[in-house]
Coordinates of C-alpha atoms in Angstrom, one line a residue:
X125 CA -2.5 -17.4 -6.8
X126 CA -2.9 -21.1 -8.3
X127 CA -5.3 -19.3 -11.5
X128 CA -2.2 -16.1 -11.8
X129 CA 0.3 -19.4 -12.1
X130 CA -1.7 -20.5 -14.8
X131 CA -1.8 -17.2 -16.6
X132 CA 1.5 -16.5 -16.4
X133 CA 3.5 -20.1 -17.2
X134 CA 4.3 -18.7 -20.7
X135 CA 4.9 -15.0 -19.9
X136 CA 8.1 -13.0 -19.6
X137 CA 9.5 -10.4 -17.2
X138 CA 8.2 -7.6 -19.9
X139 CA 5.0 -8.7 -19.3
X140 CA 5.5 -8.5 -15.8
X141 CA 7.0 -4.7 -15.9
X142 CA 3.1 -4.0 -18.3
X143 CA 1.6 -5.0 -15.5
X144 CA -0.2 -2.9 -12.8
X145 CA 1.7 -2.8 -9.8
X146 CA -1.0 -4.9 -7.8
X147 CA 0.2 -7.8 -9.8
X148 CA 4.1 -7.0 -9.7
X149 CA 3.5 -6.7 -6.0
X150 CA 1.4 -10.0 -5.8
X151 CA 4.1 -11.9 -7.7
X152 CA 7.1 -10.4 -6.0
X153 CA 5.6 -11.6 -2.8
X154 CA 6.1 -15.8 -4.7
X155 CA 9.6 -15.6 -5.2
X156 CA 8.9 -18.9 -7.6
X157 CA 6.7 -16.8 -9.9
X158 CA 9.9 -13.8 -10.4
X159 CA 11.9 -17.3 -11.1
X160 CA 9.3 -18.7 -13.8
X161 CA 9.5 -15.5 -15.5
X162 CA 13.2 -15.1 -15.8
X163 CA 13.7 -19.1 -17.0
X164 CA 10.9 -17.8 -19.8
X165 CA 12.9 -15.1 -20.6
X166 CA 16.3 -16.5 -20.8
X167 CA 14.6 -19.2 -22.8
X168 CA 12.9 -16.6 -25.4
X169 CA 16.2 -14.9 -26.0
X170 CA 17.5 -18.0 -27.9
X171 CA 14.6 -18.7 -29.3
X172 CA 14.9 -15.3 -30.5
X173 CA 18.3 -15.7 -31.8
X174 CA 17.2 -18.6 -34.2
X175 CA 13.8 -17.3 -35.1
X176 CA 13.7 -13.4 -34.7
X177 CA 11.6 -11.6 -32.6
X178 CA 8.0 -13.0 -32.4
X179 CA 5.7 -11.3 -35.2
X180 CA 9.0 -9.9 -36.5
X181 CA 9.4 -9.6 -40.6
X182 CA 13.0 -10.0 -40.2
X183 CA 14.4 -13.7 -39.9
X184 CA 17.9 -14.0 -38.7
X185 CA 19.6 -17.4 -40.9
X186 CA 17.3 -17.2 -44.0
X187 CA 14.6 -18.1 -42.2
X188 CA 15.9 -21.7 -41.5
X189 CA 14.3 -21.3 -38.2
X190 CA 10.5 -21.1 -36.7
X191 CA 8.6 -21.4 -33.7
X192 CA 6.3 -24.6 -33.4
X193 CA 4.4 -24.6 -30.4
X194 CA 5.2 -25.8 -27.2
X195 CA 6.4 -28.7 -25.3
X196 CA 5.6 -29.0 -21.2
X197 CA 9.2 -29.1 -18.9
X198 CA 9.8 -27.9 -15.6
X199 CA 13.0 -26.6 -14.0
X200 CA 14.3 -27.0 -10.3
X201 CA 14.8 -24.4 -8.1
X202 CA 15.3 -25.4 -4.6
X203 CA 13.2 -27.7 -3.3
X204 CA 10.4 -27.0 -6.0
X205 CA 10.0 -28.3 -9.9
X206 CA 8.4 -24.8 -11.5
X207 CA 6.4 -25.9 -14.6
X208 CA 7.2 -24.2 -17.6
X209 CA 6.1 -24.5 -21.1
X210 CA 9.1 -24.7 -23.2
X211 CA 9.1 -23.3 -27.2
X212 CA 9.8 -25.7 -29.9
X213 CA 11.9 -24.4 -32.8
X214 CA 12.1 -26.2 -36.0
X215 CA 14.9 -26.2 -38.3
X216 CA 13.3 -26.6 -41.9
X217 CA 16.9 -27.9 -43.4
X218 CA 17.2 -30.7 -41.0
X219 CA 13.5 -31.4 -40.7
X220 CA 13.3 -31.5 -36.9
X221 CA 13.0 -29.6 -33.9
X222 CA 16.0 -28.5 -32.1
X223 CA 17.3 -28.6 -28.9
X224 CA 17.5 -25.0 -26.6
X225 CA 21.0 -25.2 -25.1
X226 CA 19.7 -22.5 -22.4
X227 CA 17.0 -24.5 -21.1
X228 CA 19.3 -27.8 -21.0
X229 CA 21.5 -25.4 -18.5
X230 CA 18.7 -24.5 -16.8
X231 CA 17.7 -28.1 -16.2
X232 CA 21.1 -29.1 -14.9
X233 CA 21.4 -26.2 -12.2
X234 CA 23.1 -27.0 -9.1
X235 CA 20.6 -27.4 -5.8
X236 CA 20.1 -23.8 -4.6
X237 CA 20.3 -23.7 -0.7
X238 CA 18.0 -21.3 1.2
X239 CA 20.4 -19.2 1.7
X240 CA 20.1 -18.5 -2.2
X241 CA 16.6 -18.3 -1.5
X242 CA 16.5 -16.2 1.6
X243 CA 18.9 -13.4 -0.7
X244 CA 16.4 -13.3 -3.9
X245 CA 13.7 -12.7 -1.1
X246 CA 15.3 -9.6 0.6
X247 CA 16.6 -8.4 -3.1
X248 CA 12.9 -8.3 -3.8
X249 CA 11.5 -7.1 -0.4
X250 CA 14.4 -4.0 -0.9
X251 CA 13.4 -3.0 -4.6
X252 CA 17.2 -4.1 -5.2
X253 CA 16.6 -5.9 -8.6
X254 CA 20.1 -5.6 -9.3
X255 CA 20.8 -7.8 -6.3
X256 CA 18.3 -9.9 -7.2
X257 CA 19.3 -10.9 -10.7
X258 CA 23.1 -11.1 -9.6
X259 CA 21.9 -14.0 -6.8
X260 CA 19.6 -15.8 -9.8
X261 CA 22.4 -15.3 -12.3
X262 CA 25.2 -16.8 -10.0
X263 CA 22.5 -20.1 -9.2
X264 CA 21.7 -20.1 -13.5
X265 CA 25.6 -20.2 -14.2
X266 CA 25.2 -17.8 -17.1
X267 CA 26.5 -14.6 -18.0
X268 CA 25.1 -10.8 -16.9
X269 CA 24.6 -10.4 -20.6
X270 CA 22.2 -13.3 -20.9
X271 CA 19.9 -10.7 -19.0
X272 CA 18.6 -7.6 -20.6
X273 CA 20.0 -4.7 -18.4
X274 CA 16.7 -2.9 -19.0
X275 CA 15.0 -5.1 -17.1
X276 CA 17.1 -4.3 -13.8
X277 CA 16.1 -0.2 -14.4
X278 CA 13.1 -0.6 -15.7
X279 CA 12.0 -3.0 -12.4
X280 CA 13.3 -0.4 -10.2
X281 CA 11.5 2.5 -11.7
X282 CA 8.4 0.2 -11.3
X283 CA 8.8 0.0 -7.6
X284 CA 9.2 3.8 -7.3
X285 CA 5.6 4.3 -8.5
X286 CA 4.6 4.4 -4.9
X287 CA 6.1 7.9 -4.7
X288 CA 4.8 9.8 -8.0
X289 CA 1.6 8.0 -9.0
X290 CA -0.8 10.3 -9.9
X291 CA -4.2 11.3 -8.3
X292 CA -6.0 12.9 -10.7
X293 CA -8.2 9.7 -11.6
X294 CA -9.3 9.2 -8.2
X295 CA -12.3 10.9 -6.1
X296 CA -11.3 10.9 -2.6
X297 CA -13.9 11.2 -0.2
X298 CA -12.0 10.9 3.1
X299 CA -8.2 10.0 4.3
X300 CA -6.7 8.9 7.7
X301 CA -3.4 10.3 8.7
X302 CA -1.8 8.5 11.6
X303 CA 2.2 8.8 12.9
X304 CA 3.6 4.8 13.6
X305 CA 7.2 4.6 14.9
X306 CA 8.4 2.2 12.7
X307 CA 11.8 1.1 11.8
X308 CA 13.1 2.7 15.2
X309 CA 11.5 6.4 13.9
X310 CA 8.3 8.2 13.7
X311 CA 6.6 7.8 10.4
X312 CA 3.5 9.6 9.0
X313 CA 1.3 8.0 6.7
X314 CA -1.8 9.7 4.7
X315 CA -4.2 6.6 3.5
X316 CA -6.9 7.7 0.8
X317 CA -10.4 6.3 0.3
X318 CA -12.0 7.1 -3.0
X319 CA -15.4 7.4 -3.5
X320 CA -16.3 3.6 -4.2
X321 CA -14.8 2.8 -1.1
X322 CA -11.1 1.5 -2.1
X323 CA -8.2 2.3 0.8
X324 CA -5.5 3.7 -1.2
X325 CA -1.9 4.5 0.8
X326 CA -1.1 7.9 -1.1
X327 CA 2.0 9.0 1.2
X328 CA 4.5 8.8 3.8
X329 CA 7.1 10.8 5.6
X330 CA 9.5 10.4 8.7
X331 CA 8.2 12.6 10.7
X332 CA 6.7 13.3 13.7
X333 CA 2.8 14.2 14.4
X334 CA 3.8 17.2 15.8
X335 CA 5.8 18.3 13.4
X336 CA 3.6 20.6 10.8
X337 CA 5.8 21.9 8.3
X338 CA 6.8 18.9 7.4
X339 CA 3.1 16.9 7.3
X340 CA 2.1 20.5 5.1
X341 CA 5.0 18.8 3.1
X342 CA 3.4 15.7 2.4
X343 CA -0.1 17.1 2.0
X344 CA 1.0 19.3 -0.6
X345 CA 2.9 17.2 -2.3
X346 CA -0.4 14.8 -2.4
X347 CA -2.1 17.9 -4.6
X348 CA 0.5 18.2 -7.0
X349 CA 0.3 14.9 -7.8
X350 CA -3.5 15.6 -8.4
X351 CA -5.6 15.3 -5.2
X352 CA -8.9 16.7 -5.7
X353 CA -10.1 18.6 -2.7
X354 CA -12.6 21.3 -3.9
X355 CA -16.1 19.2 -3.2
X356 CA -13.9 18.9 0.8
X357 CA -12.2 16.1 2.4
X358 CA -12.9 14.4 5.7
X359 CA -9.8 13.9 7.7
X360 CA -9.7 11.4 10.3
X361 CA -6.7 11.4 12.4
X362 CA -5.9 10.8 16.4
X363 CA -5.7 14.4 17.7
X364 CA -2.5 15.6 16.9
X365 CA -2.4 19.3 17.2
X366 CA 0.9 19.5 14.6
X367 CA -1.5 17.3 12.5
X368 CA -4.5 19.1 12.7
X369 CA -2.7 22.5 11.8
X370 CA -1.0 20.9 8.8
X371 CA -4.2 19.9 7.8
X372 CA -5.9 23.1 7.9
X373 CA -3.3 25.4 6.7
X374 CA -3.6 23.0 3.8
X375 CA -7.1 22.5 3.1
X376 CA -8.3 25.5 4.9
X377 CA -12.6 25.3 4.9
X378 CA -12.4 22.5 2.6
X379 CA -10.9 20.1 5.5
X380 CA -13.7 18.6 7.8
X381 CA -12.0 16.5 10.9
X382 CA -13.0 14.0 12.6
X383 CA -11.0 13.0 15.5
X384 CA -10.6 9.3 17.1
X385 CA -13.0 8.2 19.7
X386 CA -10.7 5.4 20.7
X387 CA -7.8 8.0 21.2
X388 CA -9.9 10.7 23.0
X389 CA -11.4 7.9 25.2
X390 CA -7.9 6.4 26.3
X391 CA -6.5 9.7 26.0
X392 CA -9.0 10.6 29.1
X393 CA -8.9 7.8 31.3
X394 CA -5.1 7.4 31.1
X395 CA -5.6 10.9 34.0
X396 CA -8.0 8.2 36.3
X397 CA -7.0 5.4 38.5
X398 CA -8.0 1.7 37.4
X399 CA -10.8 1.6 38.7
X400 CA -12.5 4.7 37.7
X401 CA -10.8 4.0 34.2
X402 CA -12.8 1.1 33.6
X403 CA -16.1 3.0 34.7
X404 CA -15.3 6.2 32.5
X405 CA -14.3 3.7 29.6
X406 CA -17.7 2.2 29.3
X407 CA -19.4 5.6 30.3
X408 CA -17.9 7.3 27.4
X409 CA -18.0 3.9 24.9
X410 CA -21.5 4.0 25.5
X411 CA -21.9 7.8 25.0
X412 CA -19.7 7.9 21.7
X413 CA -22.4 5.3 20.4
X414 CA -25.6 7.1 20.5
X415 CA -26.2 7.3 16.8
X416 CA -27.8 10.9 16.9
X417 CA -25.3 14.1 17.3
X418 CA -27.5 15.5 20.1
X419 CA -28.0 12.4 22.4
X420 CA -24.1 11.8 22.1
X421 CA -23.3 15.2 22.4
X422 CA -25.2 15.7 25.9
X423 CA -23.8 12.3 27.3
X424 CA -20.4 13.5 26.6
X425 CA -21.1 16.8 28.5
X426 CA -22.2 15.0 31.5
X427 CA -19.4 13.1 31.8
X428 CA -17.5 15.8 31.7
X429 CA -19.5 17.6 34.7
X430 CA -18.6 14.1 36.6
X431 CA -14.8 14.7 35.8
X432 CA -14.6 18.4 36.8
X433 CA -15.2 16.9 40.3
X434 CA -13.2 14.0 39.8
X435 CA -10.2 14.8 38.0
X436 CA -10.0 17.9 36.1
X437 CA -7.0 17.1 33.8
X438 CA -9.5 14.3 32.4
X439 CA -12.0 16.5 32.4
X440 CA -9.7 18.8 29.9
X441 CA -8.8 16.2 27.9
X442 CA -12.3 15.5 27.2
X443 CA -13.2 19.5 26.2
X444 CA -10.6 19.7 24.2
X445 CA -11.6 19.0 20.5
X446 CA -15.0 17.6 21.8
X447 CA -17.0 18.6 19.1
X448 CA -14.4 17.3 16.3
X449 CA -15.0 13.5 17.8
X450 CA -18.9 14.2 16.9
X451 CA -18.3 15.2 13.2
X452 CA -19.6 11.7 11.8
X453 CA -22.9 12.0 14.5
X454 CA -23.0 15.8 13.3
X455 CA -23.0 15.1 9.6
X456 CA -25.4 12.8 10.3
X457 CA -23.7 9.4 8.6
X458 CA -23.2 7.6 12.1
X459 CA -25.5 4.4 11.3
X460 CA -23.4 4.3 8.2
X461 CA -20.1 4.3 9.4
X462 CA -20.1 4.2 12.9
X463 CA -17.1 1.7 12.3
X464 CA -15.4 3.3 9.3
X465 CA -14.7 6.7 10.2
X466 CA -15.1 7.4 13.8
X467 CA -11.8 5.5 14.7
X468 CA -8.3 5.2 12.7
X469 CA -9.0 1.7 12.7
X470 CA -8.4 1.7 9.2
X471 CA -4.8 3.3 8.8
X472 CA -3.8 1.4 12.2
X473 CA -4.5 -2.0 10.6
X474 CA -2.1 -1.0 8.1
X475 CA 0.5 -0.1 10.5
X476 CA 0.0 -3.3 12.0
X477 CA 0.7 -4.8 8.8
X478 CA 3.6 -2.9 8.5
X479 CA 5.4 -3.7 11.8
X480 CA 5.2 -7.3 11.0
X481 CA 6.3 -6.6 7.4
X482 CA 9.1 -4.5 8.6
X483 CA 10.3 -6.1 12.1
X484 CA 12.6 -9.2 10.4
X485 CA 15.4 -6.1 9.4
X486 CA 17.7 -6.5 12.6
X487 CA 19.6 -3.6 11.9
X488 CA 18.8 -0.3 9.8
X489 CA 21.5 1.7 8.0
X490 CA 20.0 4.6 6.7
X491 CA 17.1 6.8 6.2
X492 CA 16.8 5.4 2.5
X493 CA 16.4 2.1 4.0
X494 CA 13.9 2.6 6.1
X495 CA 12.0 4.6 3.6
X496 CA 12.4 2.0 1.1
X497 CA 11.1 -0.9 3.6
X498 CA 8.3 1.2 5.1
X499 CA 7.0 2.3 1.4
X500 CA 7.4 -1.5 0.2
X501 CA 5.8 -2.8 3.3
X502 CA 2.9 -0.2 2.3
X503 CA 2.7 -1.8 -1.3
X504 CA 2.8 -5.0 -0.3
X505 CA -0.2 -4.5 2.4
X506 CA -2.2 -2.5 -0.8
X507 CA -3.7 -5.3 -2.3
X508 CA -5.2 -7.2 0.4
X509 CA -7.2 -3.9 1.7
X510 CA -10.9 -4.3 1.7
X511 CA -13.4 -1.9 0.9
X512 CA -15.0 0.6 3.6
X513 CA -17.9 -0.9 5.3
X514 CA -21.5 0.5 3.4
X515 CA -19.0 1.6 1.1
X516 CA -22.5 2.2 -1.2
X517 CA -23.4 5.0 1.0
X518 CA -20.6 6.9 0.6
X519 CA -22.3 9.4 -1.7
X520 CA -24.5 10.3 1.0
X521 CA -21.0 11.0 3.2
X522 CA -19.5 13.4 0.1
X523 CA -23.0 15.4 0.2
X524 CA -22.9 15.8 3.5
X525 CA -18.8 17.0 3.5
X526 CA -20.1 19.3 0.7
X527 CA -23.1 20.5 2.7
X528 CA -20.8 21.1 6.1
X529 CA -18.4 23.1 4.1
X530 CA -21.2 25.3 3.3
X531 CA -22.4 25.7 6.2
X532 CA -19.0 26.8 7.4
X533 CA -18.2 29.4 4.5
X534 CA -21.7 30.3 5.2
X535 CA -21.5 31.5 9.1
X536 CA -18.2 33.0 7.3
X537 CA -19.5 35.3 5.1
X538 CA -22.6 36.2 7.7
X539 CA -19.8 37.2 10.1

């Protein structure tokens, strides 16, 4: 952040709203940052009024007035002196540079409390920009119109990306689905990874896993905004059955599905006692890592001949969907990503993110709310997502999607 303070201590909040929202998200997240941009741009609107807009052909006062470089300031806010870089104007009549009445204002502001603080952080955390300048306005002591009202719509269109950016540049190769209660309520989330290996978030929805129509919802929503499924999709999710049917009423033979080990395993020794739990844990762990479809395949069918005799609601549990938590063994891509896509590791790390993100609101009011949180929190956790592990090979994973598929159509049309 030290080299993004550096780059920005002359900018304004326009160049903030040209941004990409990686970097409005990565500033909102330093509160100081938002305030170093709004002292530039109350200081550029006089500057403005004496010397016209900068490149500008018209000169307000004759042209009495121009811009002369720069002098180094700083302005308190809290605890903290922000650096800024304030404009010199020279007045060509009087042969000297003037003073800027707004940044002598800004240098005299009264110590803000944290309470002043803590509201500018929840204005920002709550896409509420209106909020947000109202709290910084009240601690400036200067007048709504000092700020340009288009920066309060314009900031709040920005943060309502999340919910129409399109698809169309992206090649997705897979994307977890997972339902978190969060905020008190189930929510789904679909999380995209694209063909060089970058973990996009591409929708939620308060629903429940079990719930189809309304998953079909999201998923179709995701193709009209441009998701490209035609070369097939792998779908990894926890083995949902409201899931799964959204999935493939959706994407029909172009949906390959792999479902969690981790959630299969627990799934079947949550029927055993301790003790055999911990035996049938390691049994299956041990099975689930073979790296060749066969040798997996046959380990996981003799456990389940151990568990007929045992317990045969575990012994269920393991049949059912079997195959679908061999998909990455079957298409062959286990030694590449063994970790990546066998597990919904990768969308659960992001709901982890998002309980902590989300767990400091004591009381929610309304669905918007919680949407608004959960879709922030998402944001927020976007830019610190690493790549897939052997993200390089993920070629090889598309070609083998693309081969599965048909395969599939293939027995289809033989039929």
């Amino acid at each position: 952040m030290e080299n993004k303070s550096k780059e920005i201590k002359r900018k304004k909040v326009d160049w903030l709203l040209s941004q990409p929202i990686e970097t409005q998200l990565e500033l909102i997240s330093h509160h100081m940052e938002i305030c170093r941009l709004m002292i530039n741009s109350i200081i550029e609107q006089e500057v403005s009024d004496y010397t016209g807009q900068r490149y500008s052909h018209d000169k307000p006062h004759n042209n009495r007035f121009c811009r002369w470089g720069f002098n180094p300031g700083s302005v308190k806010i809290g605890d903290q002196k922000i650096p800024v870089d304030v404009p010199r104007v020279f007045d060509k009549e009087e042969n000297n540079n003037i003073s800027l009445e707004y940044y002598e204002k800004l240098k005299e502001l009264p110590h803000q409390d944290q309470q002043l603080m803590g509201s500018v952080l929840r204005g920002l955390s709550m896409r509420d920009y209106g909020e947000v300048v109202n709290q910084l306005q009240d601690s400036f002591g200067l007048s709504s119109s000092t700020i340009s009202r288009s920066f309060i719509e314009r900031s709040k269109e920005a943060l309502e990306e999340f919910e129409a950016r399109k698809l169309t540049s992206e090649e997705f190769v897979a994307i977890f689905m997972d339902g978190k209660c969060l905020a008190m309520q189930q929510m789904v989330i679909a999380l995209g990874v694209t063909l060089t290996g970058r973990k996009i978030p591409l929708g939620v929805i308060q629903t429940t896993t079990e719930n189809a129509t309304s998953i079909k919802g999201l998923l179709k929503d995701l193709i009209e905004r441009g998701l490209k499924f035609e070369d097939g999709l792998l779908f990894i999710i926890d083995g949902s059955k409201g899931m799964r049917k959204a999935i493939i009423e959706t994407f029909g033979e172009k949906a390959v599905i792999q479902r969690c080990q981790w959630h299969k395993r627990e799934n079947v020794v949550s029927y055993l006692n301790e003790e055999d739990q911990q035996y049938f844990r390691k049994k299956l762990q041990a099975a689930y890592r073979e790296p060749k479809y066969e040798d997996a395949k046959e380990k996981l069918l003799s456990i389940h001949e151990e568990l007929e005799v045992l317990n045969r609601s575990a012994a269920n549990s393991l049949n059912e969907g079997l195959e679908e938590t061999l998909t990455i063994h079957r298409l062959k891509m286990y030694k590449y990503f063994d970790r990546s896509f066998t597990t919904t590791n990768c969308i659960e790390n992001l709901n982890s993110q998002l309980t902590k993100y989300i767990r400091k609101v004591k009381r929610w009011m309304s669905s918007d709310q919680r949407y608004r949180w959960v879709v922030l929190g998402i944001m927020e956790a976007e830019h610190r997502m690493r790549r897939v592990q052997n993200y390089k090979e993920l070629g090889l994973l598309k070609d083998a999607i693309i081969k599965e598929i048909n395969t599939k159509m293939g027995k289809q049309c033989a039929a």
